[in-house]
Amino acid sequence: MFTTTLLTLTLLSLTLPSSSTTDICIIGSGIAGSSVAHFLRQYSPTPTTTIHIFERHPVVGGRMATVTIAGETFEAGASILHPKNYHALNFTNMLNLKVKGPSASDSSMSLGIWDGQQFLFKTIDLDSKSQIVQYFVSFVNSIRMLFRYGVSLLKMNNFVEVTVDNFLRYYESKESRPVFSNVEDMLKWADLYDLTTRTLEEELVGLNFSPLLIQELITVITRINYGQSVRISGLAGAVSLAGSGGNLWAVEGGNWQMAAGLINRSDVTLHLQEEIASITNVGGFYELNSANGNSYTCQVTVVATPLDELTTQFTPEIHIPERKLQHTHATFVRGVLNPAYFGLNSVSDIPELVGTIESPELPFTCISVLKEHSANDFTYKLFSRQSLTDELLDQFFSKRNETLRINWGAYPHYHAPEEFAPFILDDNHLYYVNAFENAASTMETSAVSAENMARLILSRLAGQQPLGSSGLKSSTSDSNLQHPEL
């Protein structure tokens, strides 16, 4: 029996207590925080609620960000979206943003699996713009991979499809979908919880996957997408594999625009460069004190940023399972790789995506070409678990014109079985939307968690009565553009 708050079909409308305005404070302006604000506005009447969003940085977006290298802009944080990420698709359409789909060169990107000494596998790459030639090369590479990894490749696709189909339950109508008060019940309802109790490796071995496929291609994928090995949880692993499929997309100009657009439409008071230093429960309300010396009082406080490295002090103390963030060091280089480092004769022989197996000897997890400017001028992105020194980079590259480094506290360090922080951090109205990240960390999972969080907040504010979602009102309109600077 799930400990959930079920929404019934009998209530015609949902309103908050009419005696006073409800102040809701959201800490974090990434996709989680901006989505909570959006869904609160979508599901509740505007006049009864004041929403504040606090962001410690000078820009919104959280882990969605872009970098500029030699005058060109590239995604630096959360980069790709799945074709069935329906919240992100709806946000993009609603905000009139442009979808950036895979280019012909993306779909035919050459791959090499590097073990530190040699390429264990390399796809064939022909320098031709002919679609017929590219299709033929893609077909030949598929056959070569099938010969190397066997029918386990087909099993991998099926494993991902089953997981994605279960995840799609979170888009069912609110009439048939409960409001979840904890992560475990939310996962069990969609038949995803069991995947968090075993590692991806255990899951795939149990399904009789080829050991070679697990050690090579699947390890490459989990290292690229989560910076970790196949010993991550099965659910995080399945999500990682889903992020390696076809028809992936992004928002033209940067995924951060989704957060900016949602905030802009949601009648939010935005506090940029305002870090919350402490949160104190003062008899049913929360006093938020910022590092700038300001104080705010809120009936509801939503933490929409990972607590793992947050320095905010809570009174009374909160208790969540200990969790470490996996740091991914993203290094952007305008220059040209050194073919001799890879035992090759020319730059054109280096695959456009160099993935790596799990080995402590390897200094990077992957190197990918973001753009080819000329035969000897490229923009690259490198992922690594530690910062790459200039000395190391000079081994990889024969020429570096520009280098930019970013250290992301990118996602949880996954393990199995997973433990989950609560959505509700106290007995009142202190919430934690990022608790769901221990299941899987993506832009879409953050939006799914945020949608449930908005419904949870509204149902509890209304006295935990069984509430009819058929009466939840939408009040967001195109005229509610409060922050044109975004």
Short mmCIF file of C-alpha atoms in Angstrom, two decimals:
data_model
loop_
_atom_site.label_atom_id
_atom_site.label_comp_id
_atom_site.label_asym_id
_atom_site.label_seq_id
_atom_site.Cartn_x
_atom_site.Cartn_y
_atom_site.Cartn_z
CA MET A 1 0.00 0.00 0.00
CA PHE A 2 1.52 3.27 -1.11
CA THR A 3 1.57 6.14 1.41
CA THR A 4 0.28 8.62 -1.13
CA THR A 5 -2.28 11.38 -1.15
CA LEU A 6 -4.90 10.34 -3.70
CA LEU A 7 -6.65 12.97 -5.76
CA THR A 8 -10.38 12.32 -6.13
CA LEU A 9 -12.65 13.52 -8.86
CA THR A 10 -15.25 15.21 -6.68
CA LEU A 11 -13.75 18.62 -5.84
CA LEU A 12 -14.57 21.25 -8.43
CA SER A 13 -11.78 23.69 -7.60
CA LEU A 14 -8.71 24.06 -5.44
CA THR A 15 -8.06 27.27 -3.55
CA LEU A 16 -5.64 28.16 -0.83
CA PRO A 17 -6.83 29.64 2.48
CA SER A 18 -8.48 32.96 1.70
CA SER A 19 -7.50 34.76 4.90
CA SER A 20 -4.06 35.77 3.66
CA THR A 21 -1.64 35.51 0.79
CA THR A 22 0.58 32.44 0.77
CA ASP A 23 4.28 33.24 0.33
CA ILE A 24 6.16 30.40 -1.33
CA CYS A 25 9.95 30.66 -1.44
CA ILE A 26 11.94 28.53 -3.87
CA ILE A 27 15.71 28.18 -3.50
CA GLY A 28 17.28 27.55 -6.89
CA SER A 29 16.43 28.75 -10.40
CA GLY A 30 17.35 25.66 -12.40
CA ILE A 31 14.86 23.44 -14.18
CA ALA A 32 13.54 22.07 -10.85
CA GLY A 33 12.88 25.44 -9.21
CA SER A 34 11.49 27.10 -12.33
CA SER A 35 9.24 24.08 -13.01
CA VAL A 36 7.85 24.15 -9.45
CA ALA A 37 6.93 27.81 -9.95
CA HIS A 38 5.35 27.04 -13.31
CA PHE A 39 3.23 24.15 -12.05
CA LEU A 40 2.15 26.06 -8.94
CA ARG A 41 0.86 28.78 -11.21
CA GLN A 42 -0.72 26.26 -13.57
CA TYR A 43 -2.57 24.44 -10.79
CA SER A 44 -3.54 27.33 -8.45
CA PRO A 45 -5.18 30.75 -8.78
CA THR A 46 -2.63 33.56 -9.05
CA PRO A 47 -4.00 36.05 -6.46
CA THR A 48 -3.62 33.68 -3.51
CA THR A 49 0.09 32.98 -3.90
CA THR A 50 3.28 35.04 -3.99
CA ILE A 51 6.30 33.14 -5.30
CA HIS A 52 9.90 34.14 -4.63
CA ILE A 53 12.86 32.45 -6.32
CA PHE A 54 16.32 32.88 -4.84
CA GLU A 55 19.39 32.30 -6.99
CA ARG A 56 22.91 32.71 -5.63
CA HIS A 57 24.40 33.23 -9.10
CA PRO A 58 23.89 36.26 -11.38
CA VAL A 59 22.02 34.17 -13.97
CA VAL A 60 19.22 31.61 -13.84
CA GLY A 61 19.40 28.03 -15.10
CA GLY A 62 21.37 26.14 -12.47
CA ARG A 63 23.21 23.28 -14.14
CA MET A 64 21.89 24.36 -17.52
CA ALA A 65 24.48 26.79 -18.87
CA THR A 66 26.41 27.71 -21.98
CA VAL A 67 30.00 28.74 -22.65
CA THR A 68 31.45 30.93 -25.35
CA ILE A 69 34.64 29.80 -27.06
CA ALA A 70 36.16 32.07 -29.69
CA GLY A 71 32.83 33.82 -30.12
CA GLU A 72 30.72 30.67 -30.48
CA THR A 73 28.25 29.33 -27.90
CA PHE A 74 28.05 25.70 -26.73
CA GLU A 75 26.18 23.82 -24.01
CA ALA A 76 28.33 23.49 -20.90
CA GLY A 77 26.01 21.67 -18.51
CA ALA A 78 22.86 19.62 -19.12
CA SER A 79 23.07 19.22 -22.89
CA ILE A 80 20.64 16.68 -24.36
CA LEU A 81 16.95 15.85 -24.16
CA HIS A 82 15.18 12.63 -25.13
CA PRO A 83 12.40 12.75 -27.77
CA LYS A 84 9.95 11.52 -25.10
CA ASN A 85 10.86 14.22 -22.55
CA TYR A 86 7.36 15.63 -22.79
CA HIS A 87 7.59 18.33 -20.12
CA ALA A 88 10.66 19.80 -21.79
CA LEU A 89 8.95 19.60 -25.18
CA ASN A 90 5.87 21.35 -23.78
CA PHE A 91 8.02 24.05 -22.17
CA THR A 92 9.89 24.60 -25.44
CA ASN A 93 6.66 24.91 -27.46
CA MET A 94 4.91 27.07 -24.87
CA LEU A 95 7.86 29.47 -24.68
CA ASN A 96 8.26 29.62 -28.47
CA LEU A 97 11.79 28.29 -28.24
CA LYS A 98 13.44 26.55 -31.16
CA VAL A 99 14.29 22.86 -31.06
CA LYS A 100 17.80 21.99 -32.17
CA GLY A 101 17.70 18.44 -33.48
CA PRO A 102 20.61 16.20 -34.45
CA SER A 103 22.44 17.26 -37.58
CA ALA A 104 23.50 14.83 -40.30
CA SER A 105 27.04 14.98 -38.94
CA ASP A 106 25.81 14.20 -35.41
CA SER A 107 24.03 11.04 -36.54
CA SER A 108 27.13 9.83 -38.37
CA MET A 109 29.66 10.86 -35.71
CA SER A 110 32.54 8.41 -35.58
CA LEU A 111 33.19 6.57 -32.30
CA GLY A 112 36.33 5.12 -30.81
CA ILE A 113 36.63 3.17 -27.54
CA TRP A 114 40.02 3.96 -25.98
CA ASP A 115 41.68 1.92 -23.23
CA GLY A 116 44.66 4.22 -22.69
CA GLN A 117 46.91 2.30 -25.08
CA GLN A 118 44.81 1.54 -28.14
CA PHE A 119 41.36 1.79 -29.65
CA LEU A 120 39.48 -1.40 -28.80
CA PHE A 121 36.86 -0.52 -31.37
CA LYS A 122 36.53 2.20 -34.01
CA THR A 123 33.68 2.88 -36.36
CA ILE A 124 34.42 3.44 -40.02
CA ASP A 125 34.37 7.08 -41.08
CA LEU A 126 34.29 8.38 -44.65
CA ASP A 127 34.63 12.08 -45.35
CA SER A 128 31.56 12.44 -47.56
CA LYS A 129 28.53 14.72 -47.41
CA SER A 130 26.48 12.32 -49.50
CA GLN A 131 23.50 11.03 -47.52
CA ILE A 132 23.65 7.75 -49.42
CA VAL A 133 27.29 7.27 -48.44
CA GLN A 134 26.55 8.23 -44.82
CA TYR A 135 23.65 5.78 -44.69
CA PHE A 136 25.85 3.00 -46.09
CA VAL A 137 28.62 3.75 -43.58
CA SER A 138 26.10 3.78 -40.74
CA PHE A 139 24.72 0.43 -41.89
CA VAL A 140 28.20 -1.12 -42.09
CA ASN A 141 29.07 0.19 -38.62
CA SER A 142 25.85 -1.28 -37.23
CA ILE A 143 26.74 -4.68 -38.67
CA ARG A 144 30.26 -4.45 -37.24
CA MET A 145 28.91 -3.60 -33.79
CA LEU A 146 26.42 -6.47 -34.02
CA PHE A 147 29.25 -8.86 -34.83
CA ARG A 148 31.28 -7.57 -31.88
CA TYR A 149 28.54 -7.43 -29.25
CA GLY A 150 25.96 -9.90 -30.56
CA VAL A 151 22.26 -9.92 -29.77
CA SER A 152 22.97 -8.11 -26.50
CA LEU A 153 22.74 -4.91 -28.54
CA LEU A 154 19.08 -5.71 -29.22
CA LYS A 155 18.57 -6.61 -25.55
CA MET A 156 19.98 -3.22 -24.60
CA ASN A 157 17.43 -1.44 -26.78
CA ASN A 158 14.61 -3.48 -25.24
CA PHE A 159 15.87 -2.77 -21.70
CA VAL A 160 15.78 0.97 -22.42
CA GLU A 161 12.36 0.84 -24.09
CA VAL A 162 10.75 -0.96 -21.14
CA THR A 163 12.20 1.61 -18.72
CA VAL A 164 11.08 4.55 -20.85
CA ASP A 165 7.58 3.09 -21.19
CA ASN A 166 7.31 2.82 -17.41
CA PHE A 167 8.55 6.40 -17.01
CA LEU A 168 5.82 7.60 -19.39
CA ARG A 169 3.26 6.85 -16.68
CA TYR A 170 4.26 10.14 -15.07
CA TYR A 171 2.53 11.92 -17.96
CA GLU A 172 -0.82 10.26 -17.36
CA SER A 173 -3.76 12.49 -16.52
CA LYS A 174 -3.86 13.87 -12.99
CA GLU A 175 -7.17 12.10 -12.46
CA SER A 176 -5.43 8.74 -12.63
CA ARG A 177 -2.12 9.74 -11.05
CA PRO A 178 -1.63 10.12 -7.27
CA VAL A 179 0.23 12.88 -5.52
CA PHE A 180 3.32 11.25 -4.04
CA SER A 181 4.68 12.23 -0.65
CA ASN A 182 7.94 10.28 -1.02
CA VAL A 183 10.27 9.15 -3.78
CA GLU A 184 9.95 5.44 -3.07
CA ASP A 185 6.19 5.39 -3.71
CA MET A 186 6.60 7.53 -6.80
CA LEU A 187 9.04 4.98 -8.24
CA LYS A 188 7.02 1.93 -7.17
CA TRP A 189 3.90 3.30 -8.83
CA ALA A 190 5.74 3.39 -12.19
CA ASP A 191 7.43 -0.01 -11.65
CA LEU A 192 10.86 1.66 -11.49
CA TYR A 193 11.80 1.18 -7.85
CA ASP A 194 13.38 -2.28 -8.22
CA LEU A 195 15.93 -0.85 -10.64
CA THR A 196 17.29 1.32 -7.82
CA THR A 197 17.98 -1.73 -5.62
CA ARG A 198 20.52 -3.30 -7.99
CA THR A 199 23.48 -1.94 -9.92
CA LEU A 200 23.29 -1.61 -13.68
CA GLU A 201 25.97 -4.28 -13.96
CA GLU A 202 23.94 -6.71 -11.82
CA GLU A 203 20.82 -5.95 -13.85
CA LEU A 204 22.51 -6.56 -17.20
CA VAL A 205 24.37 -9.69 -16.08
CA GLY A 206 21.03 -11.04 -14.88
CA LEU A 207 19.63 -10.41 -18.36
CA ASN A 208 22.57 -12.35 -19.89
CA PHE A 209 24.16 -9.36 -21.60
CA SER A 210 27.50 -9.90 -23.28
CA PRO A 211 30.34 -9.09 -20.82
CA LEU A 212 32.16 -7.36 -23.68
CA LEU A 213 29.18 -5.05 -24.30
CA ILE A 214 29.01 -4.16 -20.60
CA GLN A 215 32.77 -3.57 -20.29
CA GLU A 216 33.04 -1.51 -23.45
CA LEU A 217 30.06 0.26 -25.02
CA ILE A 218 27.78 0.46 -21.98
CA THR A 219 30.65 1.60 -19.76
CA VAL A 220 31.50 4.29 -22.31
CA ILE A 221 27.90 5.53 -22.16
CA THR A 222 27.65 5.66 -18.36
CA ARG A 223 31.03 7.40 -18.13
CA ILE A 224 29.95 10.04 -20.66
CA ASN A 225 26.49 10.69 -19.22
CA TYR A 226 27.11 10.27 -15.48
CA GLY A 227 30.90 10.14 -15.16
CA GLN A 228 30.56 6.77 -13.41
CA SER A 229 30.93 3.07 -14.07
CA VAL A 230 28.30 0.37 -14.59
CA ARG A 231 28.15 0.03 -10.80
CA ILE A 232 25.64 2.89 -10.71
CA SER A 233 22.05 1.94 -9.93
CA GLY A 234 20.06 0.16 -12.61
CA LEU A 235 17.60 3.02 -13.06
CA ALA A 236 20.30 5.68 -13.44
CA GLY A 237 22.01 3.31 -15.86
CA ALA A 238 18.87 2.81 -17.94
CA VAL A 239 18.37 6.58 -18.11
CA SER A 240 21.99 6.97 -19.18
CA LEU A 241 21.52 4.42 -21.97
CA ALA A 242 18.35 6.21 -23.09
CA GLY A 243 20.48 9.35 -23.44
CA SER A 244 22.63 7.64 -26.05
CA GLY A 245 19.82 6.91 -28.49
CA GLY A 246 18.68 8.70 -31.61
CA ASN A 247 16.70 11.90 -32.17
CA LEU A 248 18.16 13.62 -29.12
CA TRP A 249 17.61 17.36 -29.06
CA ALA A 250 18.36 20.60 -27.26
CA VAL A 251 17.07 24.16 -27.21
CA GLU A 252 18.61 26.40 -29.84
CA GLY A 253 20.71 28.99 -28.02
CA GLY A 254 20.86 27.07 -24.73
CA ASN A 255 18.66 24.85 -22.57
CA TRP A 256 18.81 27.47 -19.77
CA GLN A 257 16.15 29.39 -21.70
CA MET A 258 13.54 26.93 -20.45
CA ALA A 259 14.19 27.99 -16.85
CA ALA A 260 14.30 31.66 -17.78
CA GLY A 261 11.07 31.41 -19.75
CA LEU A 262 9.18 29.53 -17.03
CA ILE A 263 10.25 32.09 -14.42
CA ASN A 264 9.31 34.92 -16.75
CA ARG A 265 5.79 33.57 -17.21
CA SER A 266 5.08 32.57 -13.63
CA ASP A 267 4.63 35.95 -11.87
CA VAL A 268 7.70 35.34 -9.74
CA THR A 269 9.72 37.76 -7.62
CA LEU A 270 13.26 36.84 -8.65
CA HIS A 271 16.22 37.46 -6.34
CA LEU A 272 19.46 37.04 -8.30
CA GLN A 273 22.80 36.85 -6.47
CA GLU A 274 20.92 36.19 -3.23
CA GLU A 275 22.28 33.14 -1.43
CA ILE A 276 20.12 31.85 1.41
CA ALA A 277 22.37 31.38 4.44
CA SER A 278 19.80 30.03 6.90
CA ILE A 279 16.23 28.72 7.08
CA THR A 280 14.49 28.77 10.46
CA ASN A 281 11.08 27.39 11.34
CA VAL A 282 9.42 30.10 13.42
CA GLY A 283 6.10 28.67 14.48
CA GLY A 284 4.58 27.53 11.23
CA PHE A 285 6.44 29.95 8.99
CA TYR A 286 10.01 30.03 7.72
CA GLU A 287 12.45 32.85 8.13
CA LEU A 288 14.99 32.93 5.33
CA ASN A 289 18.13 34.98 5.92
CA SER A 290 20.35 35.71 2.97
CA ALA A 291 24.08 36.26 2.79
CA ASN A 292 23.22 39.80 1.66
CA GLY A 293 21.70 40.58 5.07
CA ASN A 294 18.07 40.40 3.93
CA SER A 295 15.31 38.48 5.72
CA TYR A 296 12.18 36.92 4.22
CA THR A 297 9.20 35.14 5.78
CA CYS A 298 7.54 32.32 3.85
CA GLN A 299 4.71 29.93 4.60
CA VAL A 300 6.22 27.38 2.21
CA THR A 301 9.91 26.83 1.40
CA VAL A 302 11.05 24.61 -1.45
CA VAL A 303 14.70 23.60 -1.76
CA ALA A 304 15.29 23.13 -5.49
CA THR A 305 19.04 22.63 -5.48
CA PRO A 306 21.12 19.68 -4.23
CA LEU A 307 21.59 19.81 -0.47
CA ASP A 308 24.79 17.78 -0.62
CA GLU A 309 27.15 20.74 -0.92
CA LEU A 310 24.79 23.48 0.21
CA THR A 311 26.01 25.53 3.18
CA THR A 312 22.53 26.71 4.24
CA GLN A 313 21.87 26.21 7.96
CA PHE A 314 18.50 24.72 8.96
CA THR A 315 16.83 25.26 12.34
CA PRO A 316 15.73 22.79 13.52
CA GLU A 317 18.25 20.56 11.78
CA ILE A 318 17.08 18.40 8.91
CA HIS A 319 18.20 14.80 8.43
CA ILE A 320 18.72 13.22 5.01
CA PRO A 321 20.79 10.22 3.88
CA GLU A 322 24.42 11.07 3.25
CA ARG A 323 25.06 11.53 -0.44
CA LYS A 324 28.04 12.69 -2.46
CA LEU A 325 27.88 14.58 -5.70
CA GLN A 326 29.79 13.26 -8.68
CA HIS A 327 31.88 16.13 -10.00
CA THR A 328 32.40 16.32 -13.72
CA HIS A 329 35.15 18.58 -14.99
CA ALA A 330 34.19 19.96 -18.40
CA THR A 331 37.12 21.35 -20.38
CA PHE A 332 36.55 23.22 -23.63
CA VAL A 333 39.46 23.62 -26.05
CA ARG A 334 39.75 25.45 -29.34
CA GLY A 335 42.68 23.81 -31.09
CA VAL A 336 43.65 20.45 -32.56
CA LEU A 337 44.26 17.04 -30.98
CA ASN A 338 47.63 15.34 -31.18
CA PRO A 339 47.22 12.14 -33.26
CA ALA A 340 50.49 10.73 -31.89
CA TYR A 341 48.93 10.57 -28.40
CA PHE A 342 46.44 8.03 -29.80
CA GLY A 343 49.04 6.19 -31.89
CA LEU A 344 47.62 7.60 -35.13
CA ASN A 345 49.18 9.38 -38.09
CA SER A 346 46.76 12.22 -38.76
CA VAL A 347 44.05 14.26 -37.06
CA SER A 348 41.46 12.89 -39.47
CA ASP A 349 42.09 9.39 -38.08
CA ILE A 350 40.93 10.42 -34.58
CA PRO A 351 37.25 9.54 -33.98
CA GLU A 352 34.95 12.51 -33.38
CA LEU A 353 33.87 10.91 -30.10
CA VAL A 354 36.54 9.17 -28.02
CA GLY A 355 34.95 7.19 -25.18
CA THR A 356 36.88 5.30 -22.53
CA ILE A 357 36.54 2.12 -20.51
CA GLU A 358 36.71 2.06 -16.71
CA SER A 359 40.36 2.38 -15.69
CA PRO A 360 42.08 4.50 -13.02
CA GLU A 361 44.90 5.11 -15.50
CA LEU A 362 42.75 7.14 -17.87
CA PRO A 363 42.82 10.91 -17.27
CA PHE A 364 39.58 11.67 -19.16
CA THR A 365 36.22 10.01 -19.64
CA CYS A 366 35.58 11.29 -23.16
CA ILE A 367 36.62 13.78 -25.83
CA SER A 368 34.16 14.98 -28.45
CA VAL A 369 34.29 17.37 -31.38
CA LEU A 370 31.77 20.18 -30.92
CA LYS A 371 32.61 21.90 -34.19
CA GLU A 372 35.11 21.55 -37.01
CA HIS A 373 36.15 25.00 -38.18
CA SER A 374 38.80 23.77 -40.61
CA ALA A 375 41.05 20.76 -41.14
CA ASN A 376 43.29 21.91 -38.27
CA ASP A 377 40.93 23.94 -36.13
CA PHE A 378 38.30 22.36 -33.88
CA THR A 379 36.33 23.07 -30.74
CA TYR A 380 36.40 20.10 -28.36
CA LYS A 381 34.68 19.21 -25.09
CA LEU A 382 36.43 16.91 -22.63
CA PHE A 383 34.89 15.30 -19.54
CA SER A 384 37.04 14.07 -16.67
CA ARG A 385 36.72 13.20 -12.99
CA GLN A 386 39.58 15.51 -12.01
CA SER A 387 40.68 18.82 -13.42
CA LEU A 388 42.94 18.44 -16.45
CA THR A 389 46.22 20.30 -15.99
CA ASP A 390 47.91 22.24 -18.76
CA GLU A 391 50.61 19.59 -18.79
CA LEU A 392 48.06 16.85 -19.50
CA LEU A 393 46.24 18.92 -22.11
CA ASP A 394 49.50 19.58 -23.92
CA GLN A 395 49.90 15.81 -24.26
CA PHE A 396 46.44 15.48 -25.83
CA PHE A 397 46.69 18.54 -28.06
CA SER A 398 49.29 19.67 -30.56
CA LYS A 399 47.79 23.18 -30.49
CA ARG A 400 45.55 25.00 -28.00
CA ASN A 401 44.29 28.48 -28.84
CA GLU A 402 41.74 28.77 -26.04
CA THR A 403 40.93 26.66 -22.98
CA LEU A 404 38.01 26.99 -20.56
CA ARG A 405 37.38 24.80 -17.50
CA ILE A 406 34.17 24.24 -15.51
CA ASN A 407 33.82 22.07 -12.40
CA TRP A 408 30.23 20.82 -12.13
CA GLY A 409 28.73 19.19 -9.06
CA ALA A 410 26.75 17.51 -11.75
CA TYR A 411 24.75 14.60 -10.32
CA PRO A 412 24.62 12.19 -7.39
CA HIS A 413 27.27 9.54 -7.01
CA TYR A 414 24.98 6.58 -7.68
CA HIS A 415 25.08 3.23 -5.97
CA ALA A 416 22.66 0.41 -5.16
CA PRO A 417 20.51 0.03 -3.25
CA GLU A 418 19.73 3.74 -3.30
CA GLU A 419 18.49 5.68 -0.29
CA PHE A 420 16.22 8.63 -0.84
CA ALA A 421 15.85 11.90 0.98
CA PRO A 422 12.23 12.82 1.79
CA PHE A 423 10.18 15.21 -0.33
CA ILE A 424 8.93 16.75 2.95
CA LEU A 425 11.87 17.73 5.17
CA ASP A 426 9.84 18.48 8.31
CA ASP A 427 6.30 18.16 9.65
CA ASN A 428 5.25 21.42 8.08
CA HIS A 429 5.98 22.94 4.66
CA LEU A 430 9.70 22.53 4.00
CA TYR A 431 10.13 20.60 0.74
CA TYR A 432 13.00 19.10 -1.24
CA VAL A 433 12.31 18.61 -4.95
CA ASN A 434 15.84 17.29 -5.70
CA ALA A 435 15.22 14.19 -3.58
CA PHE A 436 14.20 12.52 -6.85
CA GLU A 437 17.71 12.95 -8.27
CA ASN A 438 18.87 9.82 -6.49
CA ALA A 439 16.64 7.91 -8.89
CA ALA A 440 18.07 9.63 -11.98
CA SER A 441 19.35 13.12 -12.68
CA THR A 442 18.17 14.76 -15.88
CA MET A 443 16.34 17.92 -16.87
CA GLU A 444 13.17 15.90 -17.43
CA THR A 445 13.26 13.94 -14.17
CA SER A 446 13.63 17.29 -12.38
CA ALA A 447 10.52 18.59 -14.17
CA VAL A 448 8.58 15.41 -13.35
CA SER A 449 9.54 15.73 -9.69
CA ALA A 450 8.62 19.43 -9.73
CA GLU A 451 5.16 18.72 -11.15
CA ASN A 452 4.47 16.24 -8.35
CA MET A 453 5.92 18.69 -5.82
CA ALA A 454 3.55 21.48 -6.89
CA ARG A 455 0.55 19.19 -6.46
CA LEU A 456 1.87 17.95 -3.11
CA ILE A 457 2.29 21.51 -1.80
CA LEU A 458 -1.18 22.58 -2.89
CA SER A 459 -2.89 19.50 -1.49
CA ARG A 460 -1.16 19.89 1.89
CA LEU A 461 -1.89 23.61 2.06
CA ALA A 462 -5.53 22.78 1.57
CA GLY A 463 -5.46 20.59 4.69
CA GLN A 464 -4.51 17.25 3.10
CA GLN A 465 -8.09 16.76 1.98
CA PRO A 466 -8.65 14.45 -0.98
CA LEU A 467 -8.55 16.98 -3.79
CA GLY A 468 -10.03 16.69 -7.25
CA SER A 469 -7.41 17.42 -9.84
CA SER A 470 -10.16 18.05 -12.38
CA GLY A 471 -10.66 21.42 -10.73
CA LEU A 472 -7.04 22.54 -10.68
CA LYS A 473 -6.99 25.80 -12.56
CA SER A 474 -4.46 27.19 -14.99
CA SER A 475 -3.68 30.86 -14.57
CA THR A 476 -0.48 31.32 -16.55
CA SER A 477 -0.84 33.53 -19.61
CA ASP A 478 1.47 35.06 -22.17
CA SER A 479 0.95 38.45 -20.54
CA ASN A 480 2.71 37.39 -17.33
CA LEU A 481 6.19 38.34 -18.45
CA GLN A 482 7.72 39.77 -15.30
CA HIS A 483 11.44 39.65 -16.10
CA PRO A 484 12.19 40.85 -19.64
CA GLU A 485 15.91 40.86 -18.74
CA LEU A 486 15.85 37.05 -18.84
#
